[in-house]
Amino acid sequence: MNKGLFLISCFLCTLLQSTGSKAEPRLRYQLELSEDPAKAHLSIQTKQLGAFQLSAARSMKSDAAPPTELLCLWQGKASKATLDTDLICDEVRWPVHFIELKQQDYDVSQQQNLYSEQGWWLLTEWDDLLRIKGAGVAEICLKQQDQLSDCKSIAAENQPPLFYLVGKTLSSVKIANQRFDIYSNIDVGALLSPTQLKLQQAQFDYLMQLAAAKSSQAISLLWLGVSPAQRNLGGAAGLNSYLANFHYDASGISAKSQQRLWWISGHELFHMLYTKPLPLWQSESLAHYFGYKSLLKAGVQPEQTPLYYAERAASGPNATAGLYLAQQKVTEQQDYSYYALFYDKGAAFWYELDQLLQQQGKSLDQYLPLLHQQQPESDQLPAGFIDSVSHLVGKRKFEQLQQRYLTAAPSS
């Protein structure tokens, strides 16, 4: 799976006005499509706000620029608006653009706006979703012929990003008492057969129980098929939504490709549901391991365990570095060449630890709460977690795992 930034949460906080007595008005963003499917407009009704300021959208780029043609509409007149200045407008409005997929392959971990000839649109908040300073409760709706539909909550700035999917769905299904709206660029009816839905039911039910969480809204899924020539299969999780690539060709979708899609889907669903704060290496490696384990819980034995991928990557760049060092390189130095270790080495660490725990009649699932005892500034496993699992599996065995996966230093 390709790297990306995966911050996960499933609940929308209710923000109260400073008086504490009245809920602030819900801001409503409107997406208006045009005859050109690659172009659209976003707008916010702001008449009720009085004076306000717009701030920049969240961005994955260091050199992001504000949108062009940002307009303030007031008393029937339009004027140019700027960020971080006082405005009085009935409405603010700006253009957004979509990449047209057609037949081209696309890695969804890039998290850009997409349009498919199948008749759906993906709007991500990066660089496009301007914010109104001081406002926290908002939703976005599709506006067509003065009618609003498909309204979804907008993430707060400390929550996972908005992935807003609208248009033609492939299917809406109920899995583990949760509605999923599925979008795709190809006909993936085989993935929705009774047998496959039963697999997803078991997989998703396990992950929801593990996280002890459920989304309050329908979850939007984008399964984007790419040719086997695209080596990386990406994924990304947002608020009540996730995106995942899978391989397909003229012969359809192979069993191996289906299995890989369920693994990635499990990874992203773990991210979306498991809201507890964790260091980045733990968040990514646990999601990847529990994506694998969710398949086992569904009665599917993947062709390879996480150990296989760790061994295959052993000759790759930075392979001798431990996960603690990889965390520092990525978060402090922005050296993303170490990011893949979170998947390969990280998932293998949890796999081996879980195997040892299961030999003693326990499971890693039971020890997850102990991971939240660490100090906020620490990226290492908490002492309480280490003491508990070491006591069960043996101090020496755990120290060997720790040396192999966590504290190993690059060879000189």
GROMACS .gro file of C-alpha atoms in nm:
model
  412
    1MET     CA    1   0.000   0.000   0.000
    2ASN     CA    2   0.125   0.347  -0.083
    3LYS     CA    3   0.199   0.589   0.194
    4GLY     CA    4  -0.036   0.868   0.283
    5LEU     CA    5  -0.135   1.069   0.583
    6PHE     CA    6  -0.408   0.880   0.770
    7LEU     CA    7  -0.571   1.056   1.057
    8ILE     CA    8  -0.883   0.883   1.176
    9SER     CA    9  -1.203   0.978   1.363
   10CYS     CA   10  -1.574   0.903   1.335
   11PHE     CA   11  -1.758   1.149   1.558
   12LEU     CA   12  -1.857   1.513   1.497
   13CYS     CA   13  -1.829   1.739   1.801
   14THR     CA   14  -2.109   1.989   1.875
   15LEU     CA   15  -1.963   2.336   1.912
   16LEU     CA   16  -2.150   2.588   2.132
   17GLN     CA   17  -2.135   2.966   2.117
   18SER     CA   18  -1.929   3.144   2.377
   19THR     CA   19  -2.243   3.214   2.580
   20GLY     CA   20  -2.282   2.839   2.628
   21SER     CA   21  -2.660   2.868   2.594
   22LYS     CA   22  -2.725   2.842   2.222
   23ALA     CA   23  -2.583   2.620   1.953
   24GLU     CA   24  -2.424   2.824   1.677
   25PRO     CA   25  -2.592   2.818   1.333
   26ARG     CA   26  -2.484   2.530   1.115
   27LEU     CA   27  -2.281   2.655   0.822
   28ARG     CA   28  -2.381   2.501   0.492
   29TYR     CA   29  -2.140   2.462   0.205
   30GLN     CA   30  -2.295   2.395  -0.135
   31LEU     CA   31  -2.131   2.213  -0.425
   32GLU     CA   32  -2.273   2.313  -0.763
   33LEU     CA   33  -2.173   2.107  -1.064
   34SER     CA   34  -2.163   2.249  -1.416
   35GLU     CA   35  -2.206   2.128  -1.771
   36ASP     CA   36  -1.833   2.068  -1.773
   37PRO     CA   37  -1.796   1.770  -1.535
   38ALA     CA   38  -1.439   1.874  -1.450
   39LYS     CA   39  -1.552   2.212  -1.310
   40ALA     CA   40  -1.775   2.312  -1.022
   41HIS     CA   41  -1.826   2.582  -0.760
   42LEU     CA   42  -1.832   2.582  -0.381
   43SER     CA   43  -2.028   2.843  -0.191
   44ILE     CA   44  -2.121   2.926   0.169
   45GLN     CA   45  -2.429   3.119   0.275
   46THR     CA   46  -2.286   3.382   0.512
   47LYS     CA   47  -2.561   3.644   0.548
   48GLN     CA   48  -2.636   3.542   0.907
   49LEU     CA   49  -2.274   3.583   1.019
   50GLY     CA   50  -2.229   3.958   0.999
   51ALA     CA   51  -1.857   4.036   0.972
   52PHE     CA   52  -1.636   3.728   0.930
   53GLN     CA   53  -1.301   3.617   0.796
   54LEU     CA   54  -1.212   3.333   0.560
   55SER     CA   55  -0.904   3.122   0.627
   56ALA     CA   56  -0.714   2.890   0.396
   57ALA     CA   57  -0.814   2.530   0.337
   58ARG     CA   58  -0.612   2.252   0.490
   59SER     CA   59  -0.340   2.141   0.253
   60MET     CA   60  -0.098   1.856   0.193
   61LYS     CA   61   0.138   2.095   0.014
   62SER     CA   62   0.372   2.354   0.158
   63ASP     CA   63   0.319   2.597  -0.133
   64ALA     CA   64  -0.061   2.585  -0.163
   65ALA     CA   65  -0.223   2.897  -0.310
   66PRO     CA   66  -0.574   3.028  -0.232
   67PRO     CA   67  -0.841   2.961  -0.496
   68THR     CA   68  -0.870   3.197  -0.789
   69GLU     CA   69  -1.188   3.398  -0.843
   70LEU     CA   70  -1.288   3.404  -0.477
   71LEU     CA   71  -1.598   3.621  -0.475
   72CYS     CA   72  -1.805   3.800  -0.209
   73LEU     CA   73  -2.169   3.841  -0.316
   74TRP     CA   74  -2.346   4.119  -0.125
   75GLN     CA   75  -2.672   4.294  -0.206
   76GLY     CA   76  -2.667   4.164  -0.561
   77LYS     CA   77  -2.310   4.272  -0.635
   78ALA     CA   78  -1.996   4.060  -0.665
   79SER     CA   79  -1.649   4.170  -0.556
   80LYS     CA   80  -1.319   3.996  -0.507
   81ALA     CA   81  -1.267   3.852  -0.159
   82THR     CA   82  -0.938   3.782   0.015
   83LEU     CA   83  -0.842   3.556   0.300
   84ASP     CA   84  -0.779   3.677   0.656
   85THR     CA   85  -0.962   4.009   0.610
   86ASP     CA   86  -1.300   4.124   0.744
   87LEU     CA   87  -1.584   4.051   0.503
   88ILE     CA   88  -1.957   4.117   0.497
   89CYS     CA   89  -2.121   3.899   0.233
   90ASP     CA   90  -2.450   3.725   0.168
   91GLU     CA   91  -2.248   3.445   0.009
   92VAL     CA   92  -1.889   3.359  -0.073
   93ARG     CA   93  -1.816   3.154  -0.382
   94TRP     CA   94  -1.513   3.001  -0.553
   95PRO     CA   95  -1.434   2.746  -0.828
   96VAL     CA   96  -1.309   2.390  -0.780
   97HIS     CA   97  -1.171   2.148  -1.037
   98PHE     CA   98  -1.171   1.771  -1.083
   99ILE     CA   99  -0.929   1.531  -1.252
  100GLU     CA  100  -1.120   1.331  -1.513
  101LEU     CA  101  -1.031   0.966  -1.474
  102LYS     CA  102  -1.150   0.813  -1.801
  103GLN     CA  103  -0.928   0.504  -1.834
  104GLN     CA  104  -0.621   0.637  -1.657
  105ASP     CA  105  -0.488   0.472  -1.343
  106TYR     CA  106  -0.495   0.679  -1.028
  107ASP     CA  107  -0.348   0.621  -0.680
  108VAL     CA  108  -0.619   0.728  -0.436
  109SER     CA  109  -0.366   0.800  -0.160
  110GLN     CA  110  -0.290   1.120  -0.357
  111GLN     CA  111  -0.630   1.245  -0.233
  112GLN     CA  112  -0.724   1.478  -0.519
  113ASN     CA  113  -1.062   1.574  -0.664
  114LEU     CA  114  -1.179   1.317  -0.918
  115TYR     CA  115  -1.455   1.285  -1.176
  116SER     CA  116  -1.544   0.951  -1.336
  117GLU     CA  117  -1.727   0.889  -1.660
  118GLN     CA  118  -1.944   0.653  -1.453
  119GLY     CA  119  -2.112   0.968  -1.318
  120TRP     CA  120  -1.966   1.034  -0.972
  121TRP     CA  121  -1.748   1.305  -0.820
  122LEU     CA  122  -1.499   1.298  -0.534
  123LEU     CA  123  -1.429   1.633  -0.366
  124THR     CA  124  -1.151   1.626  -0.109
  125GLU     CA  125  -1.104   1.919   0.124
  126TRP     CA  126  -0.733   1.967   0.050
  127ASP     CA  127  -0.669   2.316  -0.093
  128ASP     CA  128  -1.039   2.368  -0.172
  129LEU     CA  129  -1.244   2.376   0.149
  130LEU     CA  130  -1.195   2.730   0.280
  131ARG     CA  131  -1.282   2.778   0.646
  132ILE     CA  132  -1.465   3.056   0.830
  133LYS     CA  133  -1.267   3.155   1.136
  134GLY     CA  134  -1.430   3.062   1.463
  135ALA     CA  135  -1.694   2.840   1.303
  136GLY     CA  136  -1.690   2.471   1.382
  137VAL     CA  137  -2.022   2.308   1.290
  138ALA     CA  138  -2.072   2.272   0.918
  139GLU     CA  139  -2.208   2.046   0.647
  140ILE     CA  140  -2.176   2.021   0.272
  141CYS     CA  141  -2.463   1.951   0.032
  142LEU     CA  142  -2.499   1.898  -0.342
  143LYS     CA  143  -2.707   2.175  -0.501
  144GLN     CA  144  -2.898   2.089  -0.819
  145GLN     CA  145  -3.183   2.302  -0.954
  146ASP     CA  146  -3.215   2.484  -0.621
  147GLN     CA  147  -3.257   2.152  -0.441
  148LEU     CA  148  -3.010   2.029  -0.178
  149SER     CA  149  -2.921   1.663  -0.131
  150ASP     CA  150  -2.642   1.432  -0.009
  151CYS     CA  151  -2.566   1.650   0.295
  152LYS     CA  152  -2.266   1.532   0.496
  153SER     CA  153  -2.083   1.664   0.801
  154ILE     CA  154  -1.759   1.853   0.742
  155ALA     CA  155  -1.464   1.754   0.956
  156ALA     CA  156  -1.327   1.995   1.213
  157GLU     CA  157  -0.967   2.097   1.150
  158ASN     CA  158  -0.836   1.847   1.407
  159GLN     CA  159  -1.031   1.561   1.249
  160PRO     CA  160  -0.979   1.343   0.941
  161PRO     CA  161  -1.032   1.513   0.604
  162LEU     CA  162  -1.351   1.545   0.404
  163PHE     CA  163  -1.388   1.298   0.118
  164TYR     CA  164  -1.722   1.400  -0.030
  165LEU     CA  165  -1.858   1.149  -0.282
  166VAL     CA  166  -2.169   1.230  -0.484
  167GLY     CA  167  -2.334   1.106  -0.801
  168LYS     CA  168  -2.399   0.755  -0.923
  169THR     CA  169  -2.328   0.485  -0.666
  170LEU     CA  170  -2.245   0.132  -0.763
  171SER     CA  171  -2.449   0.007  -0.469
  172SER     CA  172  -2.569   0.084  -0.118
  173VAL     CA  173  -2.534  -0.211   0.114
  174LYS     CA  174  -2.580  -0.274   0.483
  175ILE     CA  175  -2.288  -0.446   0.654
  176ALA     CA  176  -2.271  -0.504   1.028
  177ASN     CA  177  -2.578  -0.279   1.067
  178GLN     CA  178  -2.392   0.004   0.898
  179ARG     CA  179  -2.487   0.151   0.560
  180PHE     CA  180  -2.212   0.175   0.301
  181ASP     CA  181  -2.248   0.375  -0.023
  182ILE     CA  182  -2.006   0.224  -0.273
  183TYR     CA  183  -1.861   0.408  -0.573
  184SER     CA  184  -1.630   0.262  -0.837
  185ASN     CA  185  -1.493   0.327  -1.183
  186ILE     CA  186  -1.571  -0.025  -1.307
  187ASP     CA  187  -1.842  -0.284  -1.262
  188VAL     CA  188  -1.739  -0.473  -0.951
  189GLY     CA  189  -2.057  -0.674  -0.910
  190ALA     CA  190  -1.847  -0.980  -0.825
  191LEU     CA  191  -1.731  -0.800  -0.511
  192LEU     CA  192  -2.091  -0.769  -0.399
  193SER     CA  193  -2.194  -1.131  -0.441
  194PRO     CA  194  -2.363  -1.299  -0.143
  195THR     CA  195  -2.039  -1.480  -0.062
  196GLN     CA  196  -1.831  -1.161  -0.069
  197LEU     CA  197  -2.088  -0.965   0.131
  198LYS     CA  198  -2.082  -1.235   0.397
  199LEU     CA  199  -1.704  -1.198   0.415
  200GLN     CA  200  -1.731  -0.820   0.452
  201GLN     CA  201  -2.002  -0.860   0.714
  202ALA     CA  202  -1.771  -1.069   0.932
  203GLN     CA  203  -1.465  -0.851   0.864
  204PHE     CA  204  -1.633  -0.519   0.933
  205ASP     CA  205  -1.827  -0.650   1.233
  206TYR     CA  206  -1.498  -0.758   1.392
  207LEU     CA  207  -1.337  -0.418   1.334
  208MET     CA  208  -1.638  -0.230   1.469
  209GLN     CA  209  -1.635  -0.441   1.784
  210LEU     CA  210  -1.259  -0.395   1.818
  211ALA     CA  211  -1.292  -0.017   1.795
  212ALA     CA  212  -1.617  -0.010   1.996
  213ALA     CA  213  -1.741   0.254   1.752
  214LYS     CA  214  -1.991   0.309   1.477
  215SER     CA  215  -2.037   0.594   1.232
  216SER     CA  216  -2.350   0.806   1.282
  217GLN     CA  217  -2.380   0.856   0.904
  218ALA     CA  218  -2.358   0.635   0.600
  219ILE     CA  219  -1.997   0.549   0.515
  220SER     CA  220  -1.887   0.632   0.160
  221LEU     CA  221  -1.644   0.391  -0.008
  222LEU     CA  222  -1.452   0.449  -0.328
  223TRP     CA  223  -1.310   0.129  -0.476
  224LEU     CA  224  -1.096   0.250  -0.764
  225GLY     CA  225  -0.969  -0.015  -1.003
  226VAL     CA  226  -0.625   0.024  -1.160
  227SER     CA  227  -0.429  -0.195  -1.399
  228PRO     CA  228  -0.175  -0.446  -1.264
  229ALA     CA  229   0.091  -0.221  -1.417
  230GLN     CA  230   0.035   0.019  -1.127
  231ARG     CA  231   0.256  -0.129  -0.859
  232ASN     CA  232   0.129   0.059  -0.556
  233LEU     CA  233  -0.222   0.010  -0.427
  234GLY     CA  234  -0.318   0.317  -0.229
  235GLY     CA  235  -0.575   0.394   0.033
  236ALA     CA  236  -0.689   0.684   0.249
  237ALA     CA  237  -0.941   0.729   0.528
  238GLY     CA  238  -1.150   1.038   0.600
  239LEU     CA  239  -1.450   1.131   0.807
  240ASN     CA  240  -1.714   0.862   0.743
  241SER     CA  241  -1.538   0.763   0.421
  242TYR     CA  242  -1.244   0.577   0.278
  243LEU     CA  243  -1.075   0.522  -0.057
  244ALA     CA  244  -0.897   0.207  -0.179
  245ASN     CA  245  -0.730   0.089  -0.500
  246PHE     CA  246  -0.742  -0.264  -0.638
  247HIS     CA  247  -0.605  -0.436  -0.946
  248TYR     CA  248  -0.821  -0.548  -1.237
  249ASP     CA  249  -0.770  -0.629  -1.605
  250ALA     CA  250  -0.970  -0.752  -1.905
  251SER     CA  251  -1.030  -1.087  -1.736
  252GLY     CA  252  -1.187  -0.917  -1.435
  253ILE     CA  253  -1.079  -0.918  -1.071
  254SER     CA  254  -0.864  -1.204  -0.949
  255ALA     CA  255  -0.912  -1.371  -0.613
  256LYS     CA  256  -0.576  -1.230  -0.507
  257SER     CA  257  -0.685  -0.878  -0.602
  258GLN     CA  258  -1.012  -0.917  -0.412
  259GLN     CA  259  -0.823  -1.034  -0.106
  260ARG     CA  260  -0.584  -0.739  -0.127
  261LEU     CA  261  -0.879  -0.499  -0.155
  262TRP     CA  262  -1.035  -0.642   0.162
  263TRP     CA  263  -0.701  -0.603   0.340
  264ILE     CA  264  -0.673  -0.237   0.236
  265SER     CA  265  -1.039  -0.180   0.322
  266GLY     CA  266  -0.983  -0.331   0.666
  267HIS     CA  267  -0.678  -0.108   0.712
  268GLU     CA  268  -0.874   0.207   0.625
  269LEU     CA  269  -1.179   0.108   0.827
  270PHE     CA  270  -0.958   0.054   1.135
  271HIS     CA  271  -0.820   0.406   1.083
  272MET     CA  272  -1.169   0.549   1.048
  273LEU     CA  273  -1.320   0.376   1.350
  274TYR     CA  274  -1.030   0.361   1.595
  275THR     CA  275  -1.022   0.718   1.717
  276LYS     CA  276  -0.777   0.694   2.007
  277PRO     CA  277  -0.462   0.905   1.953
  278LEU     CA  278  -0.151   0.704   1.877
  279PRO     CA  279   0.200   0.782   1.746
  280LEU     CA  280   0.207   0.761   1.368
  281TRP     CA  281   0.406   0.436   1.353
  282GLN     CA  282   0.160   0.264   1.585
  283SER     CA  283  -0.145   0.397   1.401
  284GLU     CA  284  -0.022   0.280   1.060
  285SER     CA  285   0.120  -0.054   1.171
  286LEU     CA  286  -0.183  -0.147   1.382
  287ALA     CA  287  -0.420  -0.056   1.099
  288HIS     CA  288  -0.219  -0.272   0.860
  289TYR     CA  289  -0.201  -0.565   1.100
  290PHE     CA  290  -0.569  -0.553   1.193
  291GLY     CA  291  -0.660  -0.524   0.825
  292TYR     CA  292  -0.488  -0.863   0.791
  293LYS     CA  293  -0.640  -1.003   1.110
  294SER     CA  294  -0.989  -0.892   1.008
  295LEU     CA  295  -0.958  -1.126   0.709
  296LEU     CA  296  -0.869  -1.414   0.938
  297LYS     CA  297  -1.172  -1.333   1.152
  298ALA     CA  298  -1.384  -1.351   0.835
  299GLY     CA  299  -1.252  -1.700   0.760
  300VAL     CA  300  -1.013  -1.592   0.485
  301GLN     CA  301  -0.650  -1.702   0.497
  302PRO     CA  302  -0.439  -1.446   0.304
  303GLU     CA  303  -0.176  -1.593   0.075
  304GLN     CA  304   0.098  -1.429   0.280
  305THR     CA  305   0.132  -1.322   0.642
  306PRO     CA  306   0.283  -0.985   0.742
  307LEU     CA  307   0.612  -1.168   0.796
  308TYR     CA  308   0.638  -1.233   0.423
  309TYR     CA  309   0.622  -0.862   0.339
  310ALA     CA  310   0.870  -0.775   0.613
  311GLU     CA  311   1.115  -1.035   0.480
  312ARG     CA  312   1.064  -0.920   0.122
  313ALA     CA  313   1.145  -0.562   0.227
  314ALA     CA  314   1.452  -0.667   0.428
  315SER     CA  315   1.686  -0.575   0.144
  316GLY     CA  316   1.514  -0.245   0.070
  317PRO     CA  317   1.610   0.110   0.173
  318ASN     CA  318   1.633   0.173   0.547
  319ALA     CA  319   1.538  -0.190   0.615
  320THR     CA  320   1.770  -0.222   0.916
  321ALA     CA  321   1.621   0.080   1.095
  322GLY     CA  322   1.386   0.022   1.386
  323LEU     CA  323   1.037   0.166   1.407
  324TYR     CA  324   1.131   0.420   1.673
  325LEU     CA  325   1.394   0.567   1.442
  326ALA     CA  326   1.155   0.553   1.146
  327GLN     CA  327   0.902   0.753   1.348
  328GLN     CA  328   1.161   1.024   1.415
  329LYS     CA  329   1.276   1.035   1.053
  330VAL     CA  330   0.921   1.076   0.922
  331THR     CA  331   0.772   1.313   1.179
  332GLU     CA  332   1.074   1.527   1.265
  333GLN     CA  333   1.271   1.527   0.940
  334GLN     CA  334   0.988   1.460   0.693
  335ASP     CA  335   1.194   1.179   0.543
  336TYR     CA  336   0.915   0.967   0.398
  337SER     CA  337   1.154   0.704   0.265
  338TYR     CA  338   1.109   0.544   0.609
  339TYR     CA  339   0.729   0.540   0.590
  340ALA     CA  340   0.701   0.194   0.433
  341LEU     CA  341   0.856   0.044   0.747
  342PHE     CA  342   0.534   0.121   0.933
  343TYR     CA  343   0.355  -0.126   0.706
  344ASP     CA  344   0.619  -0.394   0.654
  345LYS     CA  345   0.811  -0.401   0.979
  346GLY     CA  346   0.529  -0.262   1.192
  347ALA     CA  347   0.264  -0.514   1.092
  348ALA     CA  348   0.518  -0.796   1.135
  349PHE     CA  349   0.593  -0.678   1.490
  350TRP     CA  350   0.226  -0.690   1.593
  351TYR     CA  351   0.179  -1.021   1.413
  352GLU     CA  352   0.463  -1.188   1.602
  353LEU     CA  353   0.354  -1.037   1.934
  354ASP     CA  354  -0.006  -1.146   1.879
  355GLN     CA  355   0.110  -1.499   1.798
  356LEU     CA  356   0.298  -1.514   2.129
  357LEU     CA  357  -0.002  -1.377   2.319
  358GLN     CA  358  -0.236  -1.629   2.156
  359GLN     CA  359  -0.007  -1.911   2.262
  360GLN     CA  360  -0.083  -1.802   2.618
  361GLY     CA  361  -0.459  -1.787   2.558
  362LYS     CA  362  -0.473  -1.409   2.514
  363SER     CA  363  -0.489  -1.170   2.218
  364LEU     CA  364  -0.344  -0.835   2.115
  365ASP     CA  365  -0.703  -0.707   2.098
  366GLN     CA  366  -0.722  -0.719   2.478
  367TYR     CA  367  -0.407  -0.509   2.525
  368LEU     CA  368  -0.493  -0.218   2.292
  369PRO     CA  369  -0.623   0.002   2.578
  370LEU     CA  370  -0.278  -0.011   2.738
  371LEU     CA  371  -0.128   0.167   2.438
  372HIS     CA  372  -0.296   0.490   2.545
  373GLN     CA  373  -0.103   0.522   2.869
  374GLN     CA  374   0.204   0.684   2.715
  375GLN     CA  375   0.295   1.047   2.762
  376PRO     CA  376   0.180   1.264   2.469
  377GLU     CA  377   0.538   1.348   2.373
  378SER     CA  378   0.651   0.984   2.366
  379ASP     CA  379   0.654   0.774   2.050
  380GLN     CA  380   0.760   0.457   2.232
  381LEU     CA  381   0.543   0.183   2.371
  382PRO     CA  382   0.413   0.267   2.721
  383ALA     CA  383   0.581   0.095   3.014
  384GLY     CA  384   0.248  -0.049   3.130
  385PHE     CA  385   0.194  -0.218   2.793
  386ILE     CA  386   0.548  -0.358   2.789
  387ASP     CA  387   0.523  -0.488   3.146
  388SER     CA  388   0.188  -0.658   3.082
  389VAL     CA  389   0.280  -0.837   2.760
  390SER     CA  390   0.633  -0.922   2.881
  391HIS     CA  391   0.490  -1.083   3.193
  392LEU     CA  392   0.271  -1.304   2.975
  393VAL     CA  393   0.501  -1.397   2.683
  394GLY     CA  394   0.830  -1.379   2.871
  395LYS     CA  395   1.067  -1.087   2.915
  396ARG     CA  396   1.338  -1.233   2.694
  397LYS     CA  397   1.103  -1.305   2.403
  398PHE     CA  398   0.963  -0.956   2.415
  399GLU     CA  399   1.310  -0.800   2.433
  400GLN     CA  400   1.406  -0.997   2.122
  401LEU     CA  401   1.102  -0.862   1.938
  402GLN     CA  402   1.180  -0.512   2.058
  403GLN     CA  403   1.540  -0.534   1.938
  404ARG     CA  404   1.440  -0.678   1.600
  405TYR     CA  405   1.160  -0.435   1.519
  406LEU     CA  406   1.163  -0.129   1.744
  407THR     CA  407   1.510  -0.024   1.856
  408ALA     CA  408   1.729  -0.163   1.577
  409ALA     CA  409   1.976   0.091   1.439
  410PRO     CA  410   2.083   0.118   1.073
  411SER     CA  411   2.399  -0.067   0.990
  412SER     CA  412   2.692   0.161   0.922
   0.00000   0.00000   0.00000
